[in-house]
Each structure stands twice: as structure tokens, then as C-alpha cells.
Coordinates of C-alpha atoms and ligand atoms in Angstrom, one line a residue:
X1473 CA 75.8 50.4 97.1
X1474 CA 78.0 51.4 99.8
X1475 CA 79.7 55.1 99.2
X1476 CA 83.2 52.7 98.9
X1477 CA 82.1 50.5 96.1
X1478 CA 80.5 53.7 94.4
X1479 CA 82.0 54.2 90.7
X1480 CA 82.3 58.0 91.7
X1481 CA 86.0 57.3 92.7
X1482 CA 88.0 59.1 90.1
X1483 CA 88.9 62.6 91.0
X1484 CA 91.0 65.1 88.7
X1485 CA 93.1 67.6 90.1
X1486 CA 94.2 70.5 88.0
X1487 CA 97.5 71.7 89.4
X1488 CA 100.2 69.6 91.4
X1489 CA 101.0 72.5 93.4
X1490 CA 100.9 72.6 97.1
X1491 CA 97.6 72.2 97.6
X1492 CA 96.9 69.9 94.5
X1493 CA 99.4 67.6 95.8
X1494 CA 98.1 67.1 99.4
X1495 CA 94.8 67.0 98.3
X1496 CA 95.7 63.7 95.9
X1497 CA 97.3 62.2 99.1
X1498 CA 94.2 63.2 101.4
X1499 CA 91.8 61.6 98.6
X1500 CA 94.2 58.6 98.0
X1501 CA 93.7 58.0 101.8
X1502 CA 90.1 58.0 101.5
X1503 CA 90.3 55.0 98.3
X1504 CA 89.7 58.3 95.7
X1505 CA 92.3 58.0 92.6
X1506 CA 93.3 61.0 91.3
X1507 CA 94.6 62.1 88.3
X1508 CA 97.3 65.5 88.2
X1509 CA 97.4 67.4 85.9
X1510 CA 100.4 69.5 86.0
X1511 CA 101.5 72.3 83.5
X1512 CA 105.4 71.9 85.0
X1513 CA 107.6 69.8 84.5
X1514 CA 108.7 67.2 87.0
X1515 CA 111.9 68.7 87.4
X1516 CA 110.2 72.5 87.3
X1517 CA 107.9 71.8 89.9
X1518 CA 110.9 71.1 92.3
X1519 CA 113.3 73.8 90.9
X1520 CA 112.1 77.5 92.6
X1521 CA 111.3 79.5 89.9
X1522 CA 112.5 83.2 88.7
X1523 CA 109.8 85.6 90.8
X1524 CA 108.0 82.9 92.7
X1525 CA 108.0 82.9 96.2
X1526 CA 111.1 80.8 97.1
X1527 CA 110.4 80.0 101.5
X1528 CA 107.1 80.4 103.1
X1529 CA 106.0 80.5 106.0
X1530 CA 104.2 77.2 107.8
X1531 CA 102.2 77.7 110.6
X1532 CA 99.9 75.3 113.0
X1533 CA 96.8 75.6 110.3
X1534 CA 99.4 74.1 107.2
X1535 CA 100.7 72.0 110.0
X1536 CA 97.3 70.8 111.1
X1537 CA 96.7 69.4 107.7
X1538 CA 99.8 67.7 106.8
X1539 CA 99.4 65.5 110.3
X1540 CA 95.9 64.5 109.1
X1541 CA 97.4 63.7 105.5
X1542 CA 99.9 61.3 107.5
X1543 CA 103.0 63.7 106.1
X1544 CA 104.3 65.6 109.0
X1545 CA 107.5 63.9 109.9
X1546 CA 108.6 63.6 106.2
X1547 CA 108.1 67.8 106.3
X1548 CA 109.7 68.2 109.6
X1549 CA 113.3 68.0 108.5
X1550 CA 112.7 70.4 105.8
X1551 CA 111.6 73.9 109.0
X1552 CA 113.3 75.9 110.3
X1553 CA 111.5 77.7 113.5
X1554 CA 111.2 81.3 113.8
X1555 CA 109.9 82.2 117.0
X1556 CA 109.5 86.1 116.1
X1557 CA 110.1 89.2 114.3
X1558 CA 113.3 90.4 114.1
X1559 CA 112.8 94.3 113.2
X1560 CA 115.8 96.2 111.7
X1561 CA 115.3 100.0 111.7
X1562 CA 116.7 103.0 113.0
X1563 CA 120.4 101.4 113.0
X1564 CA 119.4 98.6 115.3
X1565 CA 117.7 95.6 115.7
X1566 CA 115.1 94.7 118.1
X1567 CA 113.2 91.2 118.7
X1568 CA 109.7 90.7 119.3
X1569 CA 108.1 87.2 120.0
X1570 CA 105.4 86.4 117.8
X1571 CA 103.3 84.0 121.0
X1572 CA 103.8 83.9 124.7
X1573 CA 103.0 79.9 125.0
X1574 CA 105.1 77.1 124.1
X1575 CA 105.5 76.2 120.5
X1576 CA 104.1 79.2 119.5
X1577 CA 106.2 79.5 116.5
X1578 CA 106.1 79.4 112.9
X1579 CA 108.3 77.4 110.1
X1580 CA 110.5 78.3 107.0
X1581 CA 110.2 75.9 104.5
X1582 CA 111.4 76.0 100.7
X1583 CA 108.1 76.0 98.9
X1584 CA 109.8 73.8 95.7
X1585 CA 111.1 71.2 97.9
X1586 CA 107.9 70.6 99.8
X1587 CA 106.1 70.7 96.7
X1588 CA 108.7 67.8 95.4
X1589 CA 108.5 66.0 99.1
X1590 CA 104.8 66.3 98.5
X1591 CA 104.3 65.2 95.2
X1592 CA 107.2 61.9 95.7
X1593 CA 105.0 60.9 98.6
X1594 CA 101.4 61.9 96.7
X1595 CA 103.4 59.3 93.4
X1596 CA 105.2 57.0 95.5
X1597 CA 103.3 55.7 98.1
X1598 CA 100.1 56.8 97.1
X1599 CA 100.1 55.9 93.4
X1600 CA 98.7 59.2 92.4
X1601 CA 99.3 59.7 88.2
X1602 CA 100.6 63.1 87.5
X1603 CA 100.7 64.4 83.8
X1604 CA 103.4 67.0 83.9
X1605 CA 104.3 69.2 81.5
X1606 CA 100.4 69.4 80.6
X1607 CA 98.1 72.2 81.2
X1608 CA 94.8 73.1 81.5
X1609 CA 93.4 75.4 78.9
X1610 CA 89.7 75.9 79.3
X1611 CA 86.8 74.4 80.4
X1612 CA 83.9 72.8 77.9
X1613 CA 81.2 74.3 79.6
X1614 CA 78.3 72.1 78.7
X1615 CA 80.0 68.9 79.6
X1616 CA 82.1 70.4 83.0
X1617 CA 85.3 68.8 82.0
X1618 CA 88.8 70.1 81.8
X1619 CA 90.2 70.8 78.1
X1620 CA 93.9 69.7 78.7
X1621 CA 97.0 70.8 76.1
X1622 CA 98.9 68.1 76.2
X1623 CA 102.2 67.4 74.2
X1624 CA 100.3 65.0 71.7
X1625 CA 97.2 67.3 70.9
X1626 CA 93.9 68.5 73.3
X1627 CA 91.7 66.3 74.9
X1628 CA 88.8 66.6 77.4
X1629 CA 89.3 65.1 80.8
X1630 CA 86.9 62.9 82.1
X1631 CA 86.7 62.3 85.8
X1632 CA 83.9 62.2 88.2
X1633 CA 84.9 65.4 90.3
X1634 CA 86.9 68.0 89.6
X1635 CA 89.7 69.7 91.6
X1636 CA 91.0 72.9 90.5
X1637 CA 94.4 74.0 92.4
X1638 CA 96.0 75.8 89.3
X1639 CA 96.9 78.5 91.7
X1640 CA 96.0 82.3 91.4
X1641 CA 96.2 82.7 87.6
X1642 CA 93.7 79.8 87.7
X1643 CA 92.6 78.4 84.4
X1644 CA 89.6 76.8 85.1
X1645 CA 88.5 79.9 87.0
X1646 CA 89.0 82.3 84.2
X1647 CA 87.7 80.0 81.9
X1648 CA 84.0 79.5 83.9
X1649 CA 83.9 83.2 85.1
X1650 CA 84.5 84.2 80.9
X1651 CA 81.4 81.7 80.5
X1652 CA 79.3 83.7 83.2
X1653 CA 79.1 81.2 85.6
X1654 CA 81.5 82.6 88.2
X1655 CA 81.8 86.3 89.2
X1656 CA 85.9 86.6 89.7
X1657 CA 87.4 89.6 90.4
X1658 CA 91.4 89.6 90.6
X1659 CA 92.5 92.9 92.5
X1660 CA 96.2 93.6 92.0
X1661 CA 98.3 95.3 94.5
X1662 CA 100.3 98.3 93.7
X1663 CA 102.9 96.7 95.2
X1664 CA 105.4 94.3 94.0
X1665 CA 108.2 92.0 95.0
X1666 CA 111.5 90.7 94.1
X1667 CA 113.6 88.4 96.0
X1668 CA 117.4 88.0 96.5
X1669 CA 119.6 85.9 98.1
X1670 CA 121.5 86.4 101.6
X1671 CA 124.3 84.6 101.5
X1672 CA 126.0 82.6 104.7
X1673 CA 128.3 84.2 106.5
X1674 CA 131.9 83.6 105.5
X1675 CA 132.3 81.3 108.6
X1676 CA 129.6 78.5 107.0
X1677 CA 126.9 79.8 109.8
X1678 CA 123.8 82.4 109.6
X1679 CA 124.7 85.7 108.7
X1680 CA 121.5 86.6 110.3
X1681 CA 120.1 85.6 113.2
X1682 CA 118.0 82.4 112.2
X1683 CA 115.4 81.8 114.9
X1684 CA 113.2 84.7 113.0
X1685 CA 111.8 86.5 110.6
X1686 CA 113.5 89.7 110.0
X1687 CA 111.6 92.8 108.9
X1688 CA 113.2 96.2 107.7
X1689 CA 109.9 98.3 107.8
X1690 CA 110.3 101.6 106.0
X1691 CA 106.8 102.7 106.0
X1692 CA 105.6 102.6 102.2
X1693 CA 108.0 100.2 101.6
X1694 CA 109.7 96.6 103.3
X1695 CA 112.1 94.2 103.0
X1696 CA 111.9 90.5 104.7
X1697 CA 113.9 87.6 105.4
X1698 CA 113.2 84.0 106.1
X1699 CA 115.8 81.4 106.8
X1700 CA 116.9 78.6 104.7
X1701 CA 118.3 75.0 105.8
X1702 CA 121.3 76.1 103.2
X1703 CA 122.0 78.4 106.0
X1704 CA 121.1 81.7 103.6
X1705 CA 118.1 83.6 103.7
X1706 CA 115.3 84.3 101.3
X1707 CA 115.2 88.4 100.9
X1708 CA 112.0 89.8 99.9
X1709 CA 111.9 93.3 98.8
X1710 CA 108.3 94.9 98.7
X1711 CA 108.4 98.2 97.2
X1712 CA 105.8 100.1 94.5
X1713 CA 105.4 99.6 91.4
X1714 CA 105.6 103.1 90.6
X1715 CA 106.7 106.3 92.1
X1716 CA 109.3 108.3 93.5
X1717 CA 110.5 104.8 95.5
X1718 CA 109.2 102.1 93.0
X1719 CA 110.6 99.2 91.0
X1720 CA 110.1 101.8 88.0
X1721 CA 112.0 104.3 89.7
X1722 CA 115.0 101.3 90.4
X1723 CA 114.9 99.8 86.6
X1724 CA 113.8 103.4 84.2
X1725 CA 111.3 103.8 82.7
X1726 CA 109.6 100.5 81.7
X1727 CA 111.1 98.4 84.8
X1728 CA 108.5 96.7 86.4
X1729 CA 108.3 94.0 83.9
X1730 CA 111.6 95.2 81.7
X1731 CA 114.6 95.0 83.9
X1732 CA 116.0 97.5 82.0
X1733 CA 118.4 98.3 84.8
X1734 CA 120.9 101.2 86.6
X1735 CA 122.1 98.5 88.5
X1736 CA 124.2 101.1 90.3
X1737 CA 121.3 103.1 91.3
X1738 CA 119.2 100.7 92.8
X1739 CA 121.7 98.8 94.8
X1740 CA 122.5 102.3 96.0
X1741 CA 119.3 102.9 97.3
X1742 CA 119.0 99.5 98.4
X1743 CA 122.3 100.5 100.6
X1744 CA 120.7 103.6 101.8
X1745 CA 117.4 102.0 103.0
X1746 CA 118.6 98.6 104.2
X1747 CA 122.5 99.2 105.0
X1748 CA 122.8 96.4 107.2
X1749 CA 122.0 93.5 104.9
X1750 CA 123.0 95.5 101.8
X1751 CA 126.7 93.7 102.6
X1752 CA 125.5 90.2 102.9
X1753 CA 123.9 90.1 99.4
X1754 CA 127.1 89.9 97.2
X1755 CA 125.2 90.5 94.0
X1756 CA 122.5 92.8 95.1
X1757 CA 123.0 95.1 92.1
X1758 CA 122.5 92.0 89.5
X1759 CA 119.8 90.6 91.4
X1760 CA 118.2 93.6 91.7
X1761 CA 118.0 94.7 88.2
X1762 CA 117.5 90.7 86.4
X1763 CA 114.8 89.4 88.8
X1764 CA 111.5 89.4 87.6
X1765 CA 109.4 91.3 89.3
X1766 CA 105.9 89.3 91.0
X1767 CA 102.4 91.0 91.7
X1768 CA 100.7 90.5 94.0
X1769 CA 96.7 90.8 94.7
X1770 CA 93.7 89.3 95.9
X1771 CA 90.9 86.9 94.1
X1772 CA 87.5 87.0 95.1
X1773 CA 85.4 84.9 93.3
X1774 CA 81.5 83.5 94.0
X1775 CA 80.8 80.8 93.7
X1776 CA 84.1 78.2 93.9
X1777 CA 81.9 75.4 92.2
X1778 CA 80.8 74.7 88.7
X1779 CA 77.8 72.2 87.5
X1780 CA 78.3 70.1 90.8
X1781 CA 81.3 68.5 89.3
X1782 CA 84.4 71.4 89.3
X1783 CA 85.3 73.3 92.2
X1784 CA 88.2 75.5 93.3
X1785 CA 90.2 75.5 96.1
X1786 CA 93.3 76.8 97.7
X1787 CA 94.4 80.3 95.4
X1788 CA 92.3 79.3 92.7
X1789 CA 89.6 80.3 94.7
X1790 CA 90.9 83.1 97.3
X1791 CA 94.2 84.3 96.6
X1792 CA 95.2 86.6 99.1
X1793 CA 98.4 89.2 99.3
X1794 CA 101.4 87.2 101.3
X1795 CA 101.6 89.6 104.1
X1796 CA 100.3 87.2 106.9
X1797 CA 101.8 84.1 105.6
X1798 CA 98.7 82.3 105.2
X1799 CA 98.1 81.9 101.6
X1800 CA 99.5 78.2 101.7
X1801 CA 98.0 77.2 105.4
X1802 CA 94.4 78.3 103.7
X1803 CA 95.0 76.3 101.0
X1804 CA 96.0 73.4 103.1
X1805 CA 93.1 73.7 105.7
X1806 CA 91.0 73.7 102.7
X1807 CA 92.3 70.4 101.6
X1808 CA 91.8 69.3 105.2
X1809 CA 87.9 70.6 105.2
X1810 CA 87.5 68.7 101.9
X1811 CA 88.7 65.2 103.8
X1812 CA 86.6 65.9 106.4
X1813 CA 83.8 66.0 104.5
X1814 CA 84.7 63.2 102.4
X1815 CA 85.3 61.2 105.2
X1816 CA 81.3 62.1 106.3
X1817 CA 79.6 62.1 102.9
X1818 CA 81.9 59.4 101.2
X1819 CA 81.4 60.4 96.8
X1820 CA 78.6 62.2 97.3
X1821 CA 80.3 65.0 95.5
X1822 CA 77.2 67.6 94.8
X1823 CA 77.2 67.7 99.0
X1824 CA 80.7 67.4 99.9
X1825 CA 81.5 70.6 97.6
X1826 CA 78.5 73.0 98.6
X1827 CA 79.2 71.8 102.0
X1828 CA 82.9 72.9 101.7
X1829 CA 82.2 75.9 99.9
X1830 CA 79.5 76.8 102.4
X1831 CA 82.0 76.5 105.1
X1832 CA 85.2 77.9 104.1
X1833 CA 84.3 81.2 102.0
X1834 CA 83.5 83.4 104.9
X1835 CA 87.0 82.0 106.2
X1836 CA 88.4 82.9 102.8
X1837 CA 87.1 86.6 102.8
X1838 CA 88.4 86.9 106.2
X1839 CA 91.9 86.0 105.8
X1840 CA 91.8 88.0 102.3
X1841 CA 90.9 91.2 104.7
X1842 CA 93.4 90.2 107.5
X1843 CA 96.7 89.8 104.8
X1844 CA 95.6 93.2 103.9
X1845 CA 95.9 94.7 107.0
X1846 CA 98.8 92.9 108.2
X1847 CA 100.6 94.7 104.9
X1848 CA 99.9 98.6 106.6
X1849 CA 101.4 96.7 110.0
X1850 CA 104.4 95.1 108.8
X1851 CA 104.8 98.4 107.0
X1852 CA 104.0 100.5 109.3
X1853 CA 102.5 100.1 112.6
X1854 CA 105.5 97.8 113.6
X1855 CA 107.2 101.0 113.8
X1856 CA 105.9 102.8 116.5
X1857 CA 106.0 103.3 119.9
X1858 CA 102.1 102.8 120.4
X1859 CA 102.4 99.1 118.7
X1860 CA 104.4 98.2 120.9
X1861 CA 102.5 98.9 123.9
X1862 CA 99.0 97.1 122.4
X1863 CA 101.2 94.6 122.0
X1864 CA 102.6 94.7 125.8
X1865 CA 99.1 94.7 126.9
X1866 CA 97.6 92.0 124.5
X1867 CA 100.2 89.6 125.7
X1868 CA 99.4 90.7 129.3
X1869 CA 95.5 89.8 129.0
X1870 CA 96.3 86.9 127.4
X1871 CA 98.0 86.0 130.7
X1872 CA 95.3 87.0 132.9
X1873 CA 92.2 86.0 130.6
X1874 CA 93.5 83.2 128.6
X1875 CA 90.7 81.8 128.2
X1876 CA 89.0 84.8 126.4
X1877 CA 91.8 86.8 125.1
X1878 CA 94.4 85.9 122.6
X1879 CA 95.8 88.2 120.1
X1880 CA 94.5 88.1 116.9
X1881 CA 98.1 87.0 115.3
X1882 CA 98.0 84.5 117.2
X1883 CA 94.3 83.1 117.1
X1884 CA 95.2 83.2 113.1
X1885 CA 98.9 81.7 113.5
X1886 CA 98.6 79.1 116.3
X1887 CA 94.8 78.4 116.8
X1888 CA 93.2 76.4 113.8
X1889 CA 90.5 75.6 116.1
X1890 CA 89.7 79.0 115.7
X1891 CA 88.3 79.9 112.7
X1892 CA 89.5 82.8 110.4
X1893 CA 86.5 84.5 110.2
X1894 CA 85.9 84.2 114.1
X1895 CA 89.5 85.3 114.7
X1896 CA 88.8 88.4 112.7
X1897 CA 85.1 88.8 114.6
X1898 CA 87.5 88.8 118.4
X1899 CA 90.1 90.6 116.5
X1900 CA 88.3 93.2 116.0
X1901 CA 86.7 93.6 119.8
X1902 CA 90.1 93.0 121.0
X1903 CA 91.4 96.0 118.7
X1904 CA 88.5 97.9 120.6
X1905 CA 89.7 96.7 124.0
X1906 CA 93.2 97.9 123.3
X1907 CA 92.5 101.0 121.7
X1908 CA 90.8 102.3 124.8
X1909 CA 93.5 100.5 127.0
X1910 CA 96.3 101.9 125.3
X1911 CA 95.0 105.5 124.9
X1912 CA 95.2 106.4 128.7
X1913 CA 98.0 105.0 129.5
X1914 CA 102.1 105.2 128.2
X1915 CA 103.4 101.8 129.7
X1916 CA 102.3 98.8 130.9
X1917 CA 102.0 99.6 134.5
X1918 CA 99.9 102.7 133.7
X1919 CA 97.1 100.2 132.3
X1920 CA 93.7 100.4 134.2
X1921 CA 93.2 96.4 134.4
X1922 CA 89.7 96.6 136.5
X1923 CA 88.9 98.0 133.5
X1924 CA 90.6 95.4 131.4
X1925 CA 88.7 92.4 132.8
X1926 CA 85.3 94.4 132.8
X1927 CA 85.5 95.1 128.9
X1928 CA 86.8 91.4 128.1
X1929 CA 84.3 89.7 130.3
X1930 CA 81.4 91.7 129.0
X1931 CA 82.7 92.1 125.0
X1932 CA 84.6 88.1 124.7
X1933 CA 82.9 84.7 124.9
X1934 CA 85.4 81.9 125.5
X1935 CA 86.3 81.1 121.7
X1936 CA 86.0 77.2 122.2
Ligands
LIG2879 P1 100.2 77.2 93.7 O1 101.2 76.9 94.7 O2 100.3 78.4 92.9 O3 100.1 75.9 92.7 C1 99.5 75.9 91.5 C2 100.0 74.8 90.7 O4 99.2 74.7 89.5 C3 101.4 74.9 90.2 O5 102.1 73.7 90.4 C4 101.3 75.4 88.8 O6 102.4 75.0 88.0 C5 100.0 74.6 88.4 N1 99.3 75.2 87.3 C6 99.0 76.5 87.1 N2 98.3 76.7 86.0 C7 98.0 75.5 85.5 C8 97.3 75.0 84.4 N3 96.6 75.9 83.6 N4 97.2 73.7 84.2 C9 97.9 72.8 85.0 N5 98.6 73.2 86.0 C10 98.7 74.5 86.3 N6 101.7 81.4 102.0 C11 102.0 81.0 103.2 O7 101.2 80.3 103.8 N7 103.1 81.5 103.9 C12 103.9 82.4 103.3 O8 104.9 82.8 104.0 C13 103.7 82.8 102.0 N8 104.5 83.7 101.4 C14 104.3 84.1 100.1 C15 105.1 85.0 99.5 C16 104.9 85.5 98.3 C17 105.8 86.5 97.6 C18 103.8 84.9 97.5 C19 103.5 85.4 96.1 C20 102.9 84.0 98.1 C21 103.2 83.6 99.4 N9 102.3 82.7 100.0 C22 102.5 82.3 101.3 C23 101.1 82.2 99.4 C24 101.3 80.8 98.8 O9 102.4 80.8 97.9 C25 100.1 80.3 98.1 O10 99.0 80.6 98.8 C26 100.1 78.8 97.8 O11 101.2 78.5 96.9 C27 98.8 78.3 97.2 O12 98.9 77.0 96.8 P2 98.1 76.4 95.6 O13 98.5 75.0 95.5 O14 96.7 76.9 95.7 O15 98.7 77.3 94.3

């Protein structure tokens, strides 16, 4: 029996989030029915919810994988480019390109209407069956199938494969790991996040500049930006959870989760540390004190797959800190590995998950470790004087070596031919090269550049 006529053709998906969503188009492509199961309702899933990320970022791995789902001109309309940072600090603003090359860019998107966008497309032209407003409780362990709560009672879900994209808080995950089958670890961050709205400017247009992401780095602490098509922006504070500057210190004594407020007091200290956009957020003190406040952490988990018939993907498996904006383009180039391999193995599910999980974990780790860092540079580093000049001279052997140098932001933003774990293997011998670059010189013209092509024609293979 050909792989197509196979009765191994009915996958469930556990989550109709972002990744749960593409993943039922890339199947439906490949004849595989799914079945969503979706704790939301319909009109939740497409509403942004209190303390959930409200724009992402989108870059050329996310993009990657909605052109090989077929999807990419219904997303276009919904970016909006941003070709660099925009970094507010020390009462001015300064912008640095994120590439050098054309189109080296990334995209704003609303995560609630792609995640609608996706899910009409996943329902209307693919005939995918979602089940909202049902969720995922458990796992029965012997049998490998889903226990779902829906409205009318529990039931076990029967399906030849499972999917699980419940996102970081997975279900499925905690209920395998709590059986000793999966060794999770969920590592919160002492950080936290709460996001407020920058209105338009009074004329109709962009407050802000909209061509970037804006940054207000402040060394233990950050706010962000992204654009919306609205023509507001999506402000991200990032500040402890406790401490002298903390969401405690802003909301007394039990704030984090509270909101026990002194609205006055932290829109004051808002004012202090980000004057600049402090005016364009017209209810920054009631924003402030009644938004929930989100964590934020990483999930490491061994092994993604259960009995040959469950596996996890997207944050499910390897949630990672938002700091490099690739938490959804991993998720998405997962769902592009698993079509891949679909398309080579057809049903054969016990090889088309170990073969996915054998290929994407190191990737997974290595994005995990590169969100991290990118935290202590957004931060940080951003902020002085020597990051600037690695920068200068990154994008200067990138010109004279490009085919052996290219900075690691961009090998992770632009290159999804690159690998994450081998952009983090040259990232870290480019780190080398630029350390010792850097440290005897104080400008670009001062750089040794014999030196330069000797250390990257000795330390870099071409990456392709
Ligand atoms: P999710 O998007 O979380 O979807 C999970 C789905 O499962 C949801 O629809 C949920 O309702 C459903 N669900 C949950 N539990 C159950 C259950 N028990 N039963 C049934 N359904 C269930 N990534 C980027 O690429 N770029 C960015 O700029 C970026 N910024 C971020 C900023 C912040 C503050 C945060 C927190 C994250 C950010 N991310 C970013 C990461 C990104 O949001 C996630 O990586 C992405 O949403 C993962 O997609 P997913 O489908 O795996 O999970």
C-alpha cells in the first residue's frame, strides 16, 4: 500500500496557535486531516489577550515556512518592515541597521490576527476541523491519546499521530514528564513584561518612527516598541520582578501578579526612565498598574516524543525568552522540518518524528542560549561605545569576506539556510575574531585587516 492510500492519515493537533495552525495547513497539503483542538474560543483566539505578546517579530526563518505552506501573500498585508534598531537613550535617538544587504529586514505582525489569518485559511480552504473552546487536560499514558475537556464531558482522542502545539504551558508535556517519560525543566526568568499602548500621533501618522524597532536600553532594565498597521505601537516594558526597580517595587508589595497599584508612582518612574515616549502613552499610569504582568523563561525538555505516536513542537517543546524574536520563526521552521519529512517518509510516523526531533533539538538548545544572550545585549551591550565598533567591523568583513563572515544576528535573522546551532558554532569564532579586532583598535580605520582575513580564512569555512 502506497504511503497515500495508507489509513495513517489522521493527525491531531493539540493547540490552534501559531504553530498548530500552520502545521494543519502544511499536513492538509500533504492529504493528512487534522483535527484542532483548541482550548480558545474562536473569537479568543483572534482577540490579543491581557499579558500575551500583542506584535512579534517575523523574520526570513517564519517567512521561509509560510511560502512553503502556500500563505505568504495572504500574511504580507498584515508586516510592517523594520529595517533596524532605533535606540533611545541618553536624551537622543540613534539608528542602527540590523543587515547591510537588501531585504535584510524583519516584520511587525499582530500575533492574533495572523493567528485568525492562519486558522480562516487552515478551516476554509483546507477543511481543517477545529474544536474550540476545548482543551487538553492530560494524557492516558498507556494508550498515548490526548484526554480532552470538552463542554459535554471528557473523552480520549483518537488519531494516528499526535501534534502537541499547546504552547509553553504545554499540557501534554506536563502531563508525560509527571508520568516519567519526559525530563522537562521550565526555567523562569526573573524578569517580566507588561505591554502598553503608544498611541498615533494626533495628526493620524506614527508617533514614532515606524521603519524600526525602538529600544530604550537602561541596563537592568528595557523598554521596546514594534509598530502596528493601526499606526500605534506595541510597548513592551521588561523590568524585574523584584527589587529596588521591579514590577514589585511599581505595584507594593504583592504586585507582580496583584496590580495593587500607586499608579502615580510608577508612571512617574516610567517618566523618569523613558521621558520621551512617557507622553505618547495617554494612559500609562492605568496601563501600568491593571496589565497583567507575563513571565518569561525557557523549556528544555528531552525527549519531544512520546510512544512514537505524540510529539511536541514549536514552545511546547523549547520555549525560549523573546529577546531575539525567534520564538515563533522556530516554531514555524519546525513545522516546515516536519513537511519536509513528511514529504520524504509519507505516514511513516515513528521515522518522520525521531527524524525531526533528531534534527531540530540541537537547533532548539541553540536558539534557547542565543535569546539569552541577546537579553544582556539589548540591555546592555547596545549601550556602549565598544558595541558599536564590533559592530562597524562585523559589517566591514562581511563586505570584504561575504562569503565566510556574516554576523551572527544576521546568520540567525536573515539566513534559514543556516542553521541555528551552526550560526551559534560561527557566532562564537566570529565573537573571537572581533574581540581581538576591536581590542587594538578605537575606530574602524585603526583595524588591522591583514590580520582580519588571516584569522577568518584560517578560523571560518564558507557556511553553505
Ligand atoms: P502559542 O502561540 O502559545 O500557541 C499555543 C496554542 O495552544 C494557543 O492557541 C493556546 O490557546 C492553545 N492551548 C494552550 N493550552 C492548551 C490546551 N491545554 N489545550 C488546547 N489548546 C491549548 N517570537 C518571535 O518569533 N518574534 C517575536 O518578536 C516574539 N516576541 C515575543 C514577545 C513576548 C513578550 C513573548 C512572551 C513571546 C514572544 N515570541 C516571539 C515568542 C512567540 O510568541 C512564541 O514562540 C510562539 O507563540 C509559539 O507558538 P506556538 O504555536 O508554539 O505556541
Amino acid at each position: 500500500m502506497s504511503a497515500a492510500a495508507t489509513p495513517m492519515r489522521r493527525a491531531a493537533i493539540i493547540g490552534g496557535g501559531l504553530a498548530g495552525s500552520l502545521l494543519a495547513i502544511l499536513l492538509a497539503r500533504r492529504g493528512v486531516d487534522s483535527v484542532v483542538i483548541e482550548r480558545a474560543t474562536e473569537a479568543e483566539s483572534r482577540t490579543p489577550a491581557g499579558g500575551r505578546s500583542i506584535n512579534l517579530a517575523l523574520a526570513a526563518r517564519g517567512l521561509a515556512a509560510l511560502a512553503r505552506a502556500g500563505v505568504a501573500a495572504e500574511v504580507e498585508p498584515l508586516l510592517l518592515p523594520m529595517r533596524g534598531r532605533q535606540v533611545h537613550q541618553d536624551g537622543g535617538e540613534r539608528f542602527l541597521p540590523y543587515g547591510q544587504r537588501r531585504g535584510e529586514e524583519i516584520y511587525s505582525v499582530a500575533r492574533a490576527t495572523l493567528n485568525g489569518l492562519l486558522q480562516d485559511l487552515a478551516r476554509a480552504r483546507f477543511g481543517v476541523e477545529y474544536r474550540y473552546g476545548q482543551a487538553c487536560v492530560g494524557v492516558d499514558i498507556e494508550s498515548a491519546r490526548p484526554i480532552v475537556a470538552a463542554p459535554e464531558g471528557r473523552y480520549l482522542l483518537d488519531a494516528d499521530v499526535v501534534f502537541a502545539t499547546d504552547g509553553a504551558g504545554s499540557a501534554v508535556r506536563r502531563g508525560i514528564a509527571a508520568a516519567g517519560h519526559m525530563q522537562a525543566r521550565e526555567e523562569l526568568l526573573d524578569h517580566g513584561y507588561v505591554e502598553l499602548t503608544v498611541r498615533p500621533a494626533a495628526d493620524g501618522g506614527f508617533a514614532l518612527r515606524p521603519d524600526a524597532l525602538h529600544i530604550w536600553p537602561r541596563g537592568g532594565f528595557m523598554l521596546i516598541a514594534l509598530p502596528n498597521l493601526d499606526r500605534s505601537f506595541t510597548a513592551t516594558l521588561f523590568l524585574p520582578l523584584e527589587g529596588a526597580k521591579s514590577f514589585a517595587a511599581l505595584r507594593g508589595a504583592k504586585g507582580k501578579a496583584a496590580g495593587a497599584a500607586h499608579p502615580s508612582g510608577a508612571a512617574a518612574f516610567f517618566a523618569e526612565e523613558f521621558g520621551d515616549v512617557a507622553a505618547l502613552i495617554p494612559n500609562l499610569a492605568a496601563e501600568l498598574a491593571s496589565r497583567p504582568v507575563g513571565t518569561l523563561g525557557t523549556v528544555r525538555c528531552r525527549p519531544w516524543r512520546f510512544k512514537d505516536r505524540i510529539l511536541l513542537l514549536g514552545d511546547a517543546a523549547h520555549a525560549i525568552v523573546p529577546f531575539h524574536g525567534q520564538g515563533m520563526n522556530a516554531a514555524f521552521e519546525d513545522c516546515a522540518a516536519l513537511d519536509e519529512l513528511v514529504g520524504r517518509h509519507g505516514a511513516d510516523w515513528p521515522r518522520v518524528l525521531e527524524a525531526l526531533e533528531r534534527g531540530r533539538l540541537e537547533n532548539a538548545d541553540a536558539i534557547a542560549e542565543m535569546a539569552l544572550e541577546n537579553y544582556r545585549e539589548m540591555r546592555d551591550t547596545v549601550r556602549s561605545p565598544n558595541f558599536e565598533l564590533r559592530r562597524a567591523i562585523a559589517f566591514e568583513l562581511e563586505r570584504r569576506f561575504p562569503e565566510r563572515f556574516v554576523p551572527r544576528y544576521s546568520m540567525v535573522m536573515f539566513h534559514p539556510e543556516i542553521s541555528y546551532a551552526e550560526a551559534q558554532r560561527r557566532g562564537a569564532i566570529q565573537a573571537d575574531i572581533l574581540a581581538e579586532l576591536a581590542a587594538a583598535a578605537t575606530s574602524l580605520e585603526d583595524v588591522d585587516f591583514d590580520r582580519a582575513r588571516e584569522l577568518v580564512e584560517t578560523r571560518l569555512n564558507t557556511p553553505r
